XYZ file of C-alpha atoms in Angstrom:
501
model
C -0.177 0.103 0.117
C 1.179 3.541 -0.738
C 2.259 5.542 2.104
C -0.396 8.630 2.992
C 0.848 11.878 2.437
C -0.531 15.171 3.868
C 0.244 18.588 3.345
C 0.916 19.500 7.052
C 1.239 17.065 9.783
C 0.510 18.314 13.301
C 1.901 16.239 16.028
C 0.227 16.698 19.570
C -3.401 17.335 20.321
C -3.051 19.670 23.379
C -3.487 23.638 23.651
C -0.879 24.312 20.936
C -2.006 21.312 18.608
C -5.817 22.535 18.446
C -4.705 26.200 17.859
C -2.304 25.175 15.037
C -5.110 23.148 13.503
C -7.578 26.188 13.766
C -5.083 28.333 12.069
C -4.445 25.947 9.315
C -8.301 25.424 8.691
C -8.848 29.030 8.479
C -5.933 30.473 6.659
C -4.720 27.763 4.546
C -7.801 25.927 3.968
C -6.802 23.950 0.958
C -4.083 22.215 2.941
C -4.872 18.608 3.983
C -3.834 17.915 7.664
C -3.860 15.510 10.371
C -3.159 15.290 14.084
C -1.299 12.665 15.736
C -1.696 12.293 19.432
C 0.087 9.463 21.439
C -2.698 9.445 23.979
C -6.418 8.290 23.997
C -7.861 11.894 24.639
C -7.545 15.427 23.507
C -5.864 17.969 26.042
C -2.157 17.429 26.388
C -0.932 18.593 29.587
C -4.410 19.058 30.949
C -5.479 15.386 30.109
C -2.253 14.147 31.568
C -2.181 15.650 35.261
C -4.917 14.584 37.459
C -3.455 15.511 40.787
C -5.765 17.327 43.413
C -6.195 20.930 42.769
C -4.457 20.959 39.413
C -5.002 24.391 37.606
C -3.416 26.895 35.520
C -0.848 29.288 36.701
C -1.519 31.928 33.972
C -5.196 33.664 33.507
C -7.463 31.824 30.954
C -7.948 35.197 29.097
C -4.581 34.707 27.787
C -3.859 31.069 28.184
C -7.253 30.393 26.293
C -7.673 31.255 22.588
C -7.969 34.491 21.119
C -10.488 32.904 18.773
C -12.818 31.298 21.373
C -13.137 33.569 24.456
C -12.787 31.493 27.724
C -16.341 31.203 28.722
C -16.415 30.920 32.446
C -15.992 33.519 35.087
C -12.985 32.193 36.979
C -9.997 33.261 34.952
C -7.620 30.725 37.225
C -9.300 27.705 36.121
C -8.798 24.257 37.294
C -7.354 21.363 35.095
C -10.748 19.817 34.385
C -12.151 22.833 33.228
C -9.462 23.520 30.909
C -9.411 20.157 29.604
C -13.306 20.524 28.629
C -12.463 24.062 27.222
C -9.695 22.514 24.713
C -12.122 19.689 23.698
C -15.023 21.606 23.184
C -12.723 23.861 20.803
C -11.500 21.189 18.784
C -15.255 19.727 18.408
C -16.598 23.306 17.652
C -14.470 23.789 14.880
C -14.377 20.277 13.531
C -10.673 19.845 14.773
C -11.202 16.642 16.401
C -12.482 14.743 13.136
C -8.557 15.127 12.191
C -7.139 13.609 15.107
C -5.784 10.183 15.105
C -5.271 8.703 18.598
C -2.526 6.270 19.752
C 0.058 7.561 17.500
C 3.464 7.566 18.779
C 5.996 9.428 16.482
C 9.408 7.671 16.747
C 11.478 9.230 13.917
C 11.278 11.824 11.314
C 13.441 12.101 8.287
C 13.665 15.007 5.575
C 14.636 14.251 2.117
C 15.707 17.385 0.282
C 15.369 15.421 -3.083
C 11.779 14.578 -2.231
C 11.019 17.978 -0.188
C 8.855 15.977 2.371
C 9.149 14.402 5.853
C 8.893 10.668 6.339
C 7.359 10.019 9.822
C 7.576 6.670 11.458
C 4.983 5.859 14.031
C 3.853 3.167 16.399
C 0.097 3.015 16.413
C -2.459 1.287 18.461
C -2.334 -0.463 21.785
C 0.062 -3.068 20.000
C 2.392 -0.199 18.920
C 2.237 -1.545 15.290
C 4.535 0.243 12.972
C 3.452 2.690 10.351
C 4.513 5.588 8.320
C 3.514 8.745 6.787
C 4.967 11.621 4.650
C 4.192 15.140 4.788
C 5.250 18.523 3.224
C 5.362 20.475 6.376
C 5.614 19.320 9.937
C 4.275 21.184 12.970
C 5.380 19.585 16.294
C 3.114 20.469 18.994
C 4.198 18.147 21.649
C 5.172 20.403 24.415
C 8.332 20.242 26.031
C 8.657 17.782 28.751
C 8.203 13.988 29.026
C 4.939 12.390 29.259
C 5.960 9.191 30.524
C 8.009 10.154 33.591
C 8.696 12.955 35.939
C 11.912 13.893 37.300
C 13.318 12.053 40.496
C 16.432 12.869 42.300
C 18.986 10.160 43.734
C 18.104 10.553 47.264
C 20.105 8.684 50.146
C 18.326 5.593 51.482
C 15.188 6.523 49.658
C 14.321 2.626 49.142
C 14.181 2.464 53.131
C 10.884 4.421 53.103
C 8.006 2.153 53.791
C 5.170 4.450 52.925
C 3.432 5.466 49.876
C 5.344 7.702 47.339
C 3.510 9.578 44.518
C 4.773 11.672 41.624
C 1.897 14.105 40.803
C 2.844 13.404 36.840
C 1.235 9.930 37.625
C -1.134 10.641 40.465
C -3.358 7.364 41.110
C -7.032 7.995 41.249
C -7.361 5.769 44.410
C -4.886 7.498 46.606
C -6.470 7.972 49.970
C -4.843 10.928 51.959
C -7.511 11.584 54.326
C -6.463 11.901 57.805
C -2.666 11.073 56.611
C 0.487 12.893 57.072
C 1.506 13.951 54.119
C 5.177 15.637 53.112
C 5.420 17.274 49.464
C 8.992 17.630 48.484
C 9.530 20.763 46.024
C 8.859 24.033 45.898
C 7.303 24.999 42.172
C 4.303 25.398 40.643
C 3.036 21.938 41.389
C 3.926 21.960 45.143
C 2.184 25.314 45.505
C -0.986 23.758 43.928
C -0.831 20.719 45.757
C -0.404 22.014 49.517
C -3.704 23.930 49.647
C -5.681 21.389 47.963
C -4.337 18.223 50.129
C -4.559 20.447 53.447
C -8.301 20.051 53.206
C -8.245 16.537 53.831
C -4.935 15.605 55.221
C -4.014 15.452 58.761
C -1.021 17.337 58.262
C 0.721 18.526 55.108
C 4.619 19.783 54.994
C 5.959 21.221 51.903
C 9.795 20.298 52.206
C 11.885 22.565 49.938
C 15.793 22.851 49.538
C 15.391 26.537 48.402
C 12.317 29.133 48.158
C 10.560 30.386 45.298
C 8.437 33.424 44.794
C 4.732 32.876 45.431
C 2.442 35.560 44.255
C -1.441 35.970 45.374
C -3.981 36.642 42.696
C -7.662 37.078 42.643
C -9.125 33.925 40.464
C -12.061 35.888 39.021
C -10.898 39.379 36.959
C -13.296 41.942 38.327
C -12.534 44.126 35.177
C -13.307 41.260 33.098
C -16.667 40.696 34.790
C -17.188 44.580 34.353
C -16.631 44.264 30.653
C -18.613 41.385 29.887
C -21.769 42.927 31.766
C -21.673 45.939 29.322
C -20.095 44.680 25.858
C -20.398 41.502 23.715
C -18.266 38.785 24.965
C -15.771 38.633 22.333
C -14.795 42.460 22.623
C -14.700 42.229 26.163
C -12.413 39.331 26.199
C -10.196 41.030 23.738
C -10.129 43.906 26.163
C -9.241 41.863 28.895
C -6.537 39.918 27.171
C -4.402 42.922 26.123
C -4.908 44.578 29.537
C -3.473 41.110 30.819
C -0.928 41.207 28.277
C 0.341 44.579 28.919
C 0.344 43.990 32.674
C 2.340 40.980 32.390
C 5.044 42.449 29.981
C 5.147 45.749 32.506
C 5.997 43.643 35.428
C 8.534 41.474 33.478
C 10.333 44.392 32.099
C 10.442 45.559 35.760
C 11.871 42.555 37.128
C 14.501 43.007 34.449
C 15.053 46.663 35.037
C 14.623 46.935 38.960
C 14.995 43.244 40.353
C 15.660 44.284 43.811
C 12.590 46.599 43.931
C 10.692 43.803 42.791
C 11.965 41.518 44.909
C 11.395 43.681 48.153
C 7.812 44.367 46.855
C 7.220 40.668 46.741
C 8.420 39.688 49.983
C 6.623 42.543 51.472
C 3.094 41.226 49.859
C 4.294 37.615 51.269
C 4.586 39.138 54.818
C 1.280 40.581 54.525
C -0.191 37.503 53.332
C 1.122 35.482 56.213
C 0.681 37.731 58.945
C 3.132 39.264 61.670
C 3.184 35.991 63.802
C 5.225 34.278 60.849
C 8.783 34.754 61.543
C 10.273 32.661 58.708
C 9.699 34.862 55.502
C 13.507 35.391 54.696
C 14.110 31.775 55.450
C 11.222 30.069 53.596
C 10.008 32.644 50.845
C 13.164 34.726 49.962
C 14.538 32.806 46.933
C 18.355 33.297 45.869
C 17.469 34.169 42.341
C 15.799 37.414 41.003
C 11.992 37.545 40.071
C 11.588 35.772 36.598
C 14.973 34.155 36.640
C 12.570 31.461 37.014
C 8.837 31.202 36.858
C 6.803 32.713 39.613
C 4.473 30.608 41.421
C 0.639 31.614 41.689
C -1.716 31.347 44.833
C -4.969 32.183 43.513
C -7.044 33.934 46.321
C -3.930 33.513 48.436
C -5.000 29.699 49.132
C -1.393 28.593 49.766
C -0.979 31.382 52.348
C -4.390 30.501 53.783
C -3.468 27.089 54.530
C -0.448 27.936 56.427
C -2.316 30.658 58.358
C -4.966 28.193 59.242
C -2.191 25.905 60.660
C -3.360 23.172 58.114
C 0.131 23.362 56.102
C 3.614 24.287 56.956
C 7.023 24.850 55.016
C 10.113 23.485 55.792
C 13.382 24.810 54.173
C 16.162 22.214 54.642
C 18.328 19.523 52.944
C 17.326 15.826 52.942
C 19.940 13.915 54.793
C 18.312 10.359 54.196
C 15.050 8.422 54.162
C 13.739 6.510 56.869
C 11.255 3.710 57.238
C 8.583 6.583 58.320
C 9.764 9.748 56.795
C 12.393 11.958 56.019
C 15.605 13.070 58.143
C 16.886 16.498 57.461
C 20.380 17.767 57.498
C 19.454 19.731 60.528
C 18.541 16.568 62.258
C 14.965 16.879 62.393
C 12.853 14.231 61.158
C 9.603 14.605 59.282
C 7.034 11.527 59.594
C 5.136 10.890 56.651
C 2.475 8.406 55.612
C 2.787 9.627 52.080
C 5.433 11.178 50.212
C 4.676 13.488 47.286
C 7.756 13.883 45.053
C 6.888 17.215 43.206
C 10.266 17.560 41.912
C 9.619 18.689 38.547
C 9.768 17.570 35.014
C 12.010 15.942 32.510
C 12.388 18.218 29.744
C 12.110 16.501 26.200
C 11.511 18.660 23.252
C 9.498 17.136 20.560
C 8.855 14.020 22.382
C 12.145 13.019 22.123
C 11.650 12.006 18.196
C 14.973 11.074 16.547
C 15.385 13.829 13.685
C 17.175 13.046 10.648
C 17.777 15.735 7.745
C 19.251 13.843 4.404
C 20.629 11.177 6.552
C 22.204 13.503 9.042
C 21.047 13.152 12.746
C 20.213 16.485 14.095
C 21.445 17.517 17.338
C 19.097 20.192 18.565
C 21.666 21.292 21.186
C 24.094 22.324 17.848
C 20.977 24.186 16.201
C 20.117 27.925 16.786
C 16.555 28.717 17.253
C 14.936 31.062 14.546
C 12.179 33.335 15.671
C 11.656 31.062 18.324
C 9.630 29.014 16.087
C 12.119 26.849 13.846
C 15.687 25.488 13.929
C 18.685 26.181 11.752
C 19.377 23.669 9.255
C 15.983 21.925 9.566
C 13.760 22.360 6.585
C 9.822 22.806 6.777
C 9.408 21.951 10.581
C 8.080 24.225 13.223
C 7.820 23.788 16.841
C 4.921 25.479 18.952
C 6.678 26.439 22.132
C 5.047 29.106 24.637
C 6.627 31.851 26.697
C 8.603 31.204 29.948
C 7.319 34.569 31.244
C 4.007 34.804 30.067
C 0.876 32.397 29.027
C 1.875 29.401 26.960
C -0.753 29.932 24.332
C -0.156 33.366 23.424
C 3.270 32.538 21.647
C 1.850 29.362 20.370
C -0.820 31.044 18.431
C 1.503 33.608 16.972
C 3.577 30.603 15.691
C 0.691 29.058 14.149
C -0.282 32.205 12.269
C 3.177 32.579 11.379
C 3.436 28.913 9.942
C 0.272 29.612 7.951
C 1.753 32.812 6.395
C 4.788 30.786 5.664
C 2.991 28.300 3.662
C 0.952 30.817 1.905
C 4.027 32.651 0.896
C 5.655 29.493 -0.416
C 2.485 28.155 -2.538
C 2.339 31.756 -3.942
C 5.763 31.352 -5.285
C 6.084 27.954 -5.967
C 8.377 26.864 -3.396
C 8.505 23.397 -1.816
C 11.048 23.893 0.737
C 12.202 26.499 3.176
C 15.185 26.544 5.686
C 17.089 29.097 8.007
C 20.801 28.219 7.526
C 22.788 28.734 10.363
C 25.262 32.120 9.799
C 28.799 31.620 10.470
C 28.948 34.969 12.464
C 26.432 34.080 15.053
C 27.320 31.845 17.720
C 26.182 31.812 21.212
C 25.996 28.921 23.864
C 22.990 30.756 25.557
C 20.152 28.423 25.739
C 17.051 29.510 23.901
C 14.973 28.765 27.027
C 16.515 31.729 29.392
C 15.367 30.143 32.600
C 17.479 29.069 35.282
C 14.968 26.351 36.423
C 16.451 22.706 37.541
C 14.488 21.283 34.612
C 16.027 23.559 32.129
C 19.752 23.052 33.622
C 19.338 19.395 33.755
C 18.502 19.505 30.035
C 21.065 21.844 28.986
C 23.205 19.148 26.745
C 20.487 18.606 24.247
C 18.536 22.233 24.147
C 18.899 24.615 21.219
C 20.797 27.586 21.686
C 19.896 31.040 20.707
C 22.300 33.824 18.955
C 23.355 37.450 19.735
C 20.982 38.972 17.347
C 17.538 38.795 15.787
C 15.956 36.721 14.504
C 18.162 33.990 16.266
C 17.664 35.532 19.613
C 14.209 35.052 21.457
C 12.547 38.651 22.605
C 10.219 37.165 25.009
C 7.794 40.080 24.458
C 4.541 39.667 22.962
C 4.196 42.847 21.228
C 7.398 42.583 19.601
C 6.676 38.865 18.575
C 3.466 40.325 16.815
C 5.651 42.658 14.742
C 7.884 39.796 14.083
C 5.984 36.916 13.398
C 2.388 38.393 12.469
C 3.610 41.678 10.643
C 7.050 41.054 9.790
C 8.310 40.055 6.028
C 8.443 36.193 5.431
C 11.127 36.435 3.155
C 13.399 38.416 5.465
C 16.718 37.679 3.860
C 17.658 35.076 6.345
C 15.169 32.380 5.325
C 16.030 30.262 2.243
C 13.459 29.111 -0.299
C 13.771 26.439 -2.844
C 11.455 24.716 -5.566
C 10.945 21.175 -6.013
C 12.939 21.016 -9.358
C 16.032 22.565 -7.820
C 16.159 21.280 -4.096
C 18.403 23.175 -1.740
C 20.420 21.418 0.680
C 21.405 22.768 4.096
C 23.776 20.959 6.374
C 22.701 21.218 9.890
C 25.687 23.407 11.038
C 26.709 24.381 7.408
C 25.676 26.973 4.739
C 23.177 26.352 1.942
C 24.046 24.867 -1.243
C 22.340 24.520 -4.706
C 21.936 20.871 -5.906
């Protein structure tokens, strides 16, 4: 049987994959596409994570789609509500009819002579081998490994006799009512879990090696409420969206220009949340890094601080010396008893789901590529990656990339081009990661993450307004991207320059 060929193949049916499909349908209606999804359901991250209290850490007016306003009043939404929203969006636009579930992409190989990708998949519950080809590949797989979360190597971890749970694989039958729970970690997952578990657990301790910034924010946007009562919902949503984008950009700009001032303000707000009787703010809530060197954690309606003030939860800042049969022994000598230990220790980064990438038989090492406009990679033709902002809502950047890919495809069709590629320039070299956070999951993946250069378009701007100018309004043929027709294919080594065949 002949291998099926598609104009565009999208990999991943989460937030970004559904957005990519929407833009393809509306702006490139003649393109035949399909979405390959490794799991059984739509939703990506929001279908995978099922731990108590799972929610967004961005407001849904910006994390939601610009083309389908968030329908609920609560702007900081829980996981099930977001999952429903993504699924209903896919159904509303007929995107769900183009999704093929249980399709694990294992290898992609570009042929310059054929100007197409060959995509090897494992499909169905038996993981039977299959193959497709496509002219353009749009990876919407997120940035972390779905199968396993990160777990450090701790001394005597095997001695612990209680139950150990990683949030990424939360068991539906876990009964924590009346139990002593220790949550190890200080990131967004831990900050989400603590107040949710505190409602039923006998005691809950968040054990952290070092603090993070935790910002309280109302779960309901009162300005959005006011606008929705007076304006059509789409207009009100767009106004709220731009209000939140502007505030987010200003706050990020302030953290880069006045980090000490922002740090002092955040710590003062934390003191006000915890009250004067809490004497450990400097110890437990004063990070070693500046705001936005790592993502800030969100406490909607101050739920995290409320749990501490009510005596239902506590924070311990210390190093783990070893595990015992009944809990954790700390470097200070203190022992934390635990019936359940939750290892909220982070993600394992895995761009494009760890797919093996070949270009004309040459294996691509992403760490030796430069990110182009935050959407493509030097030396890799006809492939885009939807990856969101580290300092703002994920969907904002993913939608811009989806729109840019459509502009690129339409430009190629207009001029009869079959391939596009951004050759890495010889005079642009930098060892700085394209993802600029200093978070542990980023540092652990340094060896295989793409880099960014010292100047545009090889450098991330991390600014929505600037990206609108670049991706939505800027020239597609910018003098950097190279185009070729099918009868005169262009070859580009992953590290080298472009040659005409």
